[in-house]
PDB file of C-alpha atoms in Angstrom:
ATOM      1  CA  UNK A   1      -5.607 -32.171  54.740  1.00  0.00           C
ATOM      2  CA  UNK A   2      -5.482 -29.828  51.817  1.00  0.00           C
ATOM      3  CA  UNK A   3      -8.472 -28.234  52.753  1.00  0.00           C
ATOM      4  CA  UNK A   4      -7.719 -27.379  55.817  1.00  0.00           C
ATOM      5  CA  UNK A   5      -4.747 -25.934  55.075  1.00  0.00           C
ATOM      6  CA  UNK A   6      -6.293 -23.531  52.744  1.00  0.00           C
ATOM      7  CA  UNK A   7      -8.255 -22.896  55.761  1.00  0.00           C
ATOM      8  CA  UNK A   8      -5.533 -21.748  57.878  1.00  0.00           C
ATOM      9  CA  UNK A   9      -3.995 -19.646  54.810  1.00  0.00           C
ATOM     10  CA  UNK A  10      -7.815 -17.922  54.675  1.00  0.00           C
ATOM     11  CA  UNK A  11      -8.050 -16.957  58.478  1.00  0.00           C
ATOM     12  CA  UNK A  12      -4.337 -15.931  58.505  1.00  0.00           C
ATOM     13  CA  UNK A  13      -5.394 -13.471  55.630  1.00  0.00           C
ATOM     14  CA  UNK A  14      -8.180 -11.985  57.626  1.00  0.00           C
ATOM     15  CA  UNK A  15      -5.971 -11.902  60.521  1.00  0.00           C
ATOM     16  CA  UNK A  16      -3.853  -9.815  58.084  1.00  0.00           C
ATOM     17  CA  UNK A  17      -6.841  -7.719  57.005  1.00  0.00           C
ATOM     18  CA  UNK A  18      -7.515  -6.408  60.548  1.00  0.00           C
ATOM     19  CA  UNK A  19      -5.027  -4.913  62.985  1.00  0.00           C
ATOM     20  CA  UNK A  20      -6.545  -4.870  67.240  1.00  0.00           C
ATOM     21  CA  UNK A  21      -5.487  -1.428  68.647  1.00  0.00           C
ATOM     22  CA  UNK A  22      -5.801  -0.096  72.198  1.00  0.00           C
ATOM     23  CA  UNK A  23      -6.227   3.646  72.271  1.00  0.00           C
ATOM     24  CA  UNK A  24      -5.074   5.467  75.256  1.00  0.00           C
ATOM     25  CA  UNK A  25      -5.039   8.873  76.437  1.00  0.00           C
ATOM     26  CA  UNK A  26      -1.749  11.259  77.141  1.00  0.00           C
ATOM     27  CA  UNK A  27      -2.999  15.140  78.204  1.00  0.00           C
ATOM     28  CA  UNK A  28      -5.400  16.021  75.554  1.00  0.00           C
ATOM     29  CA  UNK A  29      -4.055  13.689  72.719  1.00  0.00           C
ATOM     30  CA  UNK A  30      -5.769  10.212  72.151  1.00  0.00           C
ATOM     31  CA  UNK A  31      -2.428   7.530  71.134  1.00  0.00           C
ATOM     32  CA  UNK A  32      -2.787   3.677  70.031  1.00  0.00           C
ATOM     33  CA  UNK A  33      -0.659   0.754  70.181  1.00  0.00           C
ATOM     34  CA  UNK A  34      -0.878  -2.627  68.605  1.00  0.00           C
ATOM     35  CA  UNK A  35      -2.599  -5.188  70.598  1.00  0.00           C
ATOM     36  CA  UNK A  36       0.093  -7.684  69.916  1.00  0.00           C
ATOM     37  CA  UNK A  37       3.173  -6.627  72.038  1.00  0.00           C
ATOM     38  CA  UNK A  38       0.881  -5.678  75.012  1.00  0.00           C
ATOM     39  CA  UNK A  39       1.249  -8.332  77.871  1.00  0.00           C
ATOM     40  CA  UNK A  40      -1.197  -6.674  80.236  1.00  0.00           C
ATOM     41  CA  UNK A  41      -2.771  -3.416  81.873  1.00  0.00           C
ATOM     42  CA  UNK A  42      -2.150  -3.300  84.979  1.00  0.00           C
ATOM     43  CA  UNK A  43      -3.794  -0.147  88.046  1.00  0.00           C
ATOM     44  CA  UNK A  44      -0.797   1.793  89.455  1.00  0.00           C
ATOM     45  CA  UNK A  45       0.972   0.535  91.729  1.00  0.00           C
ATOM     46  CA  UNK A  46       4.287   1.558  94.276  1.00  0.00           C
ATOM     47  CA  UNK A  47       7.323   2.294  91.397  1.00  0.00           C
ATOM     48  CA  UNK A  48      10.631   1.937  93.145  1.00  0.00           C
ATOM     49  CA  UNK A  49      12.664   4.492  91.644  1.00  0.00           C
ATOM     50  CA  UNK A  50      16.060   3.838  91.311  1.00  0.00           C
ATOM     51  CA  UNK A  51      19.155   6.510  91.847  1.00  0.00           C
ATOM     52  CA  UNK A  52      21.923   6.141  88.902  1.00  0.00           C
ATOM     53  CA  UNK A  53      19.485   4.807  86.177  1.00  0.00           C
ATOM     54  CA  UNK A  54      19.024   6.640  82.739  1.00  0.00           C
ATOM     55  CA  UNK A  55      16.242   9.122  82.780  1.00  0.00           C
ATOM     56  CA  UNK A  56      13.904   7.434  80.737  1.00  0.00           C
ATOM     57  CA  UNK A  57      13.372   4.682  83.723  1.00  0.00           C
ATOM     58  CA  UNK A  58      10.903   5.695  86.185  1.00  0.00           C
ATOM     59  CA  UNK A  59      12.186   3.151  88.174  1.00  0.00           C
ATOM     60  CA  UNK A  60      10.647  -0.322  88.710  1.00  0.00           C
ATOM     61  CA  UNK A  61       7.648  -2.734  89.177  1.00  0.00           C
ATOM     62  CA  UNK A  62       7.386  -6.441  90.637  1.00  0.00           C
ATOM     63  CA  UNK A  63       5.086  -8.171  88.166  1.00  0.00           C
ATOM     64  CA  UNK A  64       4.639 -11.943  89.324  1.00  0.00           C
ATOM     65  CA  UNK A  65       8.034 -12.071  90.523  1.00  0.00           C
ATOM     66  CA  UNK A  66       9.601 -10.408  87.327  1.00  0.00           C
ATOM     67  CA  UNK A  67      11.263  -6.764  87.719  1.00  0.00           C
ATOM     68  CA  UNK A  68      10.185  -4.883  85.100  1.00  0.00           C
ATOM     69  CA  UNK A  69      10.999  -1.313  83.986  1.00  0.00           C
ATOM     70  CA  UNK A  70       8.930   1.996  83.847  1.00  0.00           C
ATOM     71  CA  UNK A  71       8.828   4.462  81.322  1.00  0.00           C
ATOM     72  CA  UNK A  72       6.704   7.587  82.027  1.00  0.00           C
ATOM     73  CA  UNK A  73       5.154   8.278  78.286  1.00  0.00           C
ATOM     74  CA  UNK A  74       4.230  11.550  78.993  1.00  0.00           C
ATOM     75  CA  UNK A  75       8.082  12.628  80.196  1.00  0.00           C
ATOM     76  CA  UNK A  76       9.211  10.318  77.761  1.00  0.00           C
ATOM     77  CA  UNK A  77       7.205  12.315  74.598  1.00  0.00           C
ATOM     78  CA  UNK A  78       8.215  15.394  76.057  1.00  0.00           C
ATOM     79  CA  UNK A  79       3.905  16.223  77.479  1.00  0.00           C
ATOM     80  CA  UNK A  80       3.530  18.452  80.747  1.00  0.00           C
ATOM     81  CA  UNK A  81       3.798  16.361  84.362  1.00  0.00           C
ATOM     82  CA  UNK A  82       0.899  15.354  85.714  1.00  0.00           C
ATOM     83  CA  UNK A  83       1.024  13.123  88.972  1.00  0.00           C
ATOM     84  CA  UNK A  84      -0.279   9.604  88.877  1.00  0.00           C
ATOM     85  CA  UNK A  85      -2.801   8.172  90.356  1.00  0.00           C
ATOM     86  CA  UNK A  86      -4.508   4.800  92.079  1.00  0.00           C
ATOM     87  CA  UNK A  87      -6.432   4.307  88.568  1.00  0.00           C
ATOM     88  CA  UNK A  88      -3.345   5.421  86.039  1.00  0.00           C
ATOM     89  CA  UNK A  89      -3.184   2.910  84.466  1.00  0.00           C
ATOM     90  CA  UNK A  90       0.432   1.019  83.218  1.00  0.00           C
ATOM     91  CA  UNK A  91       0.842  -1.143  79.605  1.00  0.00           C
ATOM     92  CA  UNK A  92       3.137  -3.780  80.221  1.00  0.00           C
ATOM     93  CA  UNK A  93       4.621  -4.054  76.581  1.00  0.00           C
ATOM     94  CA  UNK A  94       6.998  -6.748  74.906  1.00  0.00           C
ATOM     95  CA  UNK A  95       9.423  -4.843  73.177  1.00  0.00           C
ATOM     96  CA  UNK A  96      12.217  -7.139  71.697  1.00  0.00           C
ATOM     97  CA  UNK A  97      12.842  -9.228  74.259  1.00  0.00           C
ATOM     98  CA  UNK A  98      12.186  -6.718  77.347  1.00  0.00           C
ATOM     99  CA  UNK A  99       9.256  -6.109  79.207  1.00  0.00           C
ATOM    100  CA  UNK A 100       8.575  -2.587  79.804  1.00  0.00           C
ATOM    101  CA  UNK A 101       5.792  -1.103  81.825  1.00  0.00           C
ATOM    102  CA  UNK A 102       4.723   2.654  80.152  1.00  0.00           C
ATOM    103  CA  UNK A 103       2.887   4.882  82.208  1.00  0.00           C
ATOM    104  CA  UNK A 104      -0.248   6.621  80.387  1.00  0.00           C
ATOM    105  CA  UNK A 105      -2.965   8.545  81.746  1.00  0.00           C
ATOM    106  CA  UNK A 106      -6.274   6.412  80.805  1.00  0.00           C
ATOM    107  CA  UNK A 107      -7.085   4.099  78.301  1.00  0.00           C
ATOM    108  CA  UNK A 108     -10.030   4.470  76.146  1.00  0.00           C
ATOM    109  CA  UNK A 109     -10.962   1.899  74.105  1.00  0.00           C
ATOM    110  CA  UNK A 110      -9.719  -1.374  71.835  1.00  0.00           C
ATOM    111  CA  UNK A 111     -10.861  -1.123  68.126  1.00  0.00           C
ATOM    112  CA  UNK A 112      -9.822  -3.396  65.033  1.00  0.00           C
ATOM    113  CA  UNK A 113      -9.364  -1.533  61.789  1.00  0.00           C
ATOM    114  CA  UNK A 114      -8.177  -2.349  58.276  1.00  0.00           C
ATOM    115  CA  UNK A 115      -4.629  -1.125  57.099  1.00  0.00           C
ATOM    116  CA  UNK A 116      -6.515   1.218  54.459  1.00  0.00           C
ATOM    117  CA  UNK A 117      -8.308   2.969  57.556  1.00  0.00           C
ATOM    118  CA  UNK A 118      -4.230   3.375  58.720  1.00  0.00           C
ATOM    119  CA  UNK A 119      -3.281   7.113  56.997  1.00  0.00           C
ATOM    120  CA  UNK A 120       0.679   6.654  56.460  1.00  0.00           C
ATOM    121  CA  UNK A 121       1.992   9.374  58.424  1.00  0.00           C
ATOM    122  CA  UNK A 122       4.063  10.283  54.687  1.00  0.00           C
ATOM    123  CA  UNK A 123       0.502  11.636  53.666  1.00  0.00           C
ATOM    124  CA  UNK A 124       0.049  14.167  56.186  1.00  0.00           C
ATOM    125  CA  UNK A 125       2.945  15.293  57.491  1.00  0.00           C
ATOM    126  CA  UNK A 126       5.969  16.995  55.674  1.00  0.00           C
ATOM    127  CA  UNK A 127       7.948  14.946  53.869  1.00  0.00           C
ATOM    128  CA  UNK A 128      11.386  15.065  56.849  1.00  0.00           C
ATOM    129  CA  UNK A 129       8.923  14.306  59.730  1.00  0.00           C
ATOM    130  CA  UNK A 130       6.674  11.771  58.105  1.00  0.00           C
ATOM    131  CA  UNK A 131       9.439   9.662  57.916  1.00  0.00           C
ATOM    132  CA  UNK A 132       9.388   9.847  62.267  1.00  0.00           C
ATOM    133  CA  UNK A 133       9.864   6.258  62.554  1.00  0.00           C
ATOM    134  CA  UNK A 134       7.957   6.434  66.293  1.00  0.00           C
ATOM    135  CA  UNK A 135       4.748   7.207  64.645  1.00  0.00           C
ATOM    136  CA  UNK A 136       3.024   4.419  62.107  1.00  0.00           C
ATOM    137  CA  UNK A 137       0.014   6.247  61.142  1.00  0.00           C
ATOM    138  CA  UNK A 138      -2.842   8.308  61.853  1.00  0.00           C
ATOM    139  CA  UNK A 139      -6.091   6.530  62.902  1.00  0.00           C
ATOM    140  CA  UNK A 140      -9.572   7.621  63.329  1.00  0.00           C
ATOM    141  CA  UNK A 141     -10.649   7.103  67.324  1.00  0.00           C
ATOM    142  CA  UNK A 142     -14.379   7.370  68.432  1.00  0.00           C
ATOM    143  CA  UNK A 143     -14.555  10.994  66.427  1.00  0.00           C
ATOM    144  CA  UNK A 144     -11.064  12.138  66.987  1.00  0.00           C
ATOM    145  CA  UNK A 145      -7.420  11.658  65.343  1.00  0.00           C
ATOM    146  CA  UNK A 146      -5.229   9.323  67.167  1.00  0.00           C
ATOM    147  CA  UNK A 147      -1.488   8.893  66.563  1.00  0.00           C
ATOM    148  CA  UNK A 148      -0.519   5.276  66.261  1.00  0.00           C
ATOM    149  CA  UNK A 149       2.777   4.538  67.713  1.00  0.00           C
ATOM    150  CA  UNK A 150       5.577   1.717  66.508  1.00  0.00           C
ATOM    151  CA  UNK A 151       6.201  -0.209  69.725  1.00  0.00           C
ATOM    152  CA  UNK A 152       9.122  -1.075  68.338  1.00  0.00           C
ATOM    153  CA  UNK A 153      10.481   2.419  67.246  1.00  0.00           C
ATOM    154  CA  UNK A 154       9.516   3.864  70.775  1.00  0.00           C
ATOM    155  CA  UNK A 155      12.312   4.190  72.410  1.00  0.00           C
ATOM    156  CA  UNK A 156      16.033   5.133  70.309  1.00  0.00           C
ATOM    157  CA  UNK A 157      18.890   2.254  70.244  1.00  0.00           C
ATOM    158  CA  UNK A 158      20.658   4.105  73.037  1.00  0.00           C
ATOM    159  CA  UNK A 159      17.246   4.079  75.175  1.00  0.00           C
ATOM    160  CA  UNK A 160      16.239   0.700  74.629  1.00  0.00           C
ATOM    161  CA  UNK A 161      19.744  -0.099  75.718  1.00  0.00           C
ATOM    162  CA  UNK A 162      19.169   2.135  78.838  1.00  0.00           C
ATOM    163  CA  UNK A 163      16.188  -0.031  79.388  1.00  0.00           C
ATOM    164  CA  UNK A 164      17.803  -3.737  78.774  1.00  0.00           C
ATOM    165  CA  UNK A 165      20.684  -2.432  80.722  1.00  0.00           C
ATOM    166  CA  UNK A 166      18.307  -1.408  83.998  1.00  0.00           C
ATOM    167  CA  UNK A 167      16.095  -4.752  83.683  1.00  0.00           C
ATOM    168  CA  UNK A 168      19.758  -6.351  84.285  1.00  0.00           C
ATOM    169  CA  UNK A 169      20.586  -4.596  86.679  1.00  0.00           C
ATOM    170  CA  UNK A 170      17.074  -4.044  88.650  1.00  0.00           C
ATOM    171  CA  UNK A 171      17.047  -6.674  90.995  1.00  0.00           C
ATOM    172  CA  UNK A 172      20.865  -5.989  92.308  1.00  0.00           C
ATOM    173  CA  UNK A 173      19.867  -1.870  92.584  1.00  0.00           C
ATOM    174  CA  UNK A 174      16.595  -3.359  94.256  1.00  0.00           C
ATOM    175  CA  UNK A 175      18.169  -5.174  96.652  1.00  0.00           C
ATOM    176  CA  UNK A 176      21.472  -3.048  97.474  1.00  0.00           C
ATOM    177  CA  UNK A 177      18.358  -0.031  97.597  1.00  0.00           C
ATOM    178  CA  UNK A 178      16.503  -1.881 100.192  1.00  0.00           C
ATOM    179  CA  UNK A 179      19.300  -2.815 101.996  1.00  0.00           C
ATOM    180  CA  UNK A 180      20.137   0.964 102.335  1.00  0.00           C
ATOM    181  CA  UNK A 181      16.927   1.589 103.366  1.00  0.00           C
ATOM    182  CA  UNK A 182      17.104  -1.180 106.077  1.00  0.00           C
ATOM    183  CA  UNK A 183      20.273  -0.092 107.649  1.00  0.00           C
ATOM    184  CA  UNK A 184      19.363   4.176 107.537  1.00  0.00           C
ATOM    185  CA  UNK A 185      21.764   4.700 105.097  1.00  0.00           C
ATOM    186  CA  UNK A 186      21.328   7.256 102.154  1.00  0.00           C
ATOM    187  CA  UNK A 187      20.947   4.621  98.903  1.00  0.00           C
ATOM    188  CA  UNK A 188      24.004   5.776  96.788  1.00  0.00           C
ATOM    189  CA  UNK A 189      26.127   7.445  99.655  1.00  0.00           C
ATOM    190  CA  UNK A 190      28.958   4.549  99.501  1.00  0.00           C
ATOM    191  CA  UNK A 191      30.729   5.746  96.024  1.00  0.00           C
ATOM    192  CA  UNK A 192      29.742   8.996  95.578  1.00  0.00           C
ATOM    193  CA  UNK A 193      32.496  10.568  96.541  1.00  0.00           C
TER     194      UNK A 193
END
């Protein structure tokens, strides 16, 4: 029994050693996320936008039943528009305990590397914005500099409320939204006034 639990403490430090990234593309700049908090990647499909939701909702998805929201990363890291299409692809991310789906415009690849290959972004950057929490380091990917992003520091408190707050309150805009649609009416008209 001993021995195998200084088995489990040796693959649990090798599990430490190396960190899974998937790199993904946003206009010119290559990105990466941890492996960990991605649930799946998923083609583009219909997003049902939603009137009266923050801004940084799309609008939503039906994943196996669940509603989950959208987050355009390109809007949402202030890059130019581009339209989506049938093969943009969408990360469906655990972040806390919401599912989001972010919008990118290709992924690229899925690479381990070692923390030491991680550049802190406090080495590069000057000192006030290498504190960004958003951004956990700078990685080399396939030639080029990528920006590896904190899943958890993506969105601010207020946004990630915005996003819990939506996921709650999805399937009721969903349903009073297709209702509206059913019936001819404008979605939103009743209230507005």
């Amino acid at each position: 029994l001993g021995m195998n639990e200084a088995l489990t403490t040796d693959s649990s430090i090798i599990q430490l050693e190396q960190q899974s990234l998937i790199a993904f593309r946003l206009d010119q700049q290559t990105y990466a996320l941890p492996v960990e908090p991605i649930v799946q990647i998923i083609p583009m499909v219909t997003i049902t936008p939603l009137p009266r939701v923050s801004d940084t909702v799309e609008g939503m998805i039906n994943v196996r039943g669940q509603v989950v929201p959208v987050v355009d990363l390109r809007r949402h890291l202030s890059l130019p528009q581009v339209a989506p299409t049938l093969h943009t692809p969408i990360l469906l991310v655990e972040i806390g305990e919401q599912t989001i789906g972010l919008i990118v415009d290709q992924v690229v690849d899925i690479f381990a590397l070692s923390p030491g290959q991680i550049v802190p972004p406090t080495d590069v950057l000057p000192e006030r914005l290498g504190e960004a929490s958003i951004l956990r380091g700078l990685v080399h990917i396939s030639g080029t500099m990528g920006l590896l992003l904190d899943p958890e520091h993506l969105f601010l408190p207020h946004q990630m409320e915005a996003l819990v707050e939506a996921a709650t309150l999805l399937p009721e805009l969903a349903a009073q939204y297709t209702r509206q649609e059913l019936s001819g009416e404008e979605p939103g008209a009743e209230g507005s006034a």
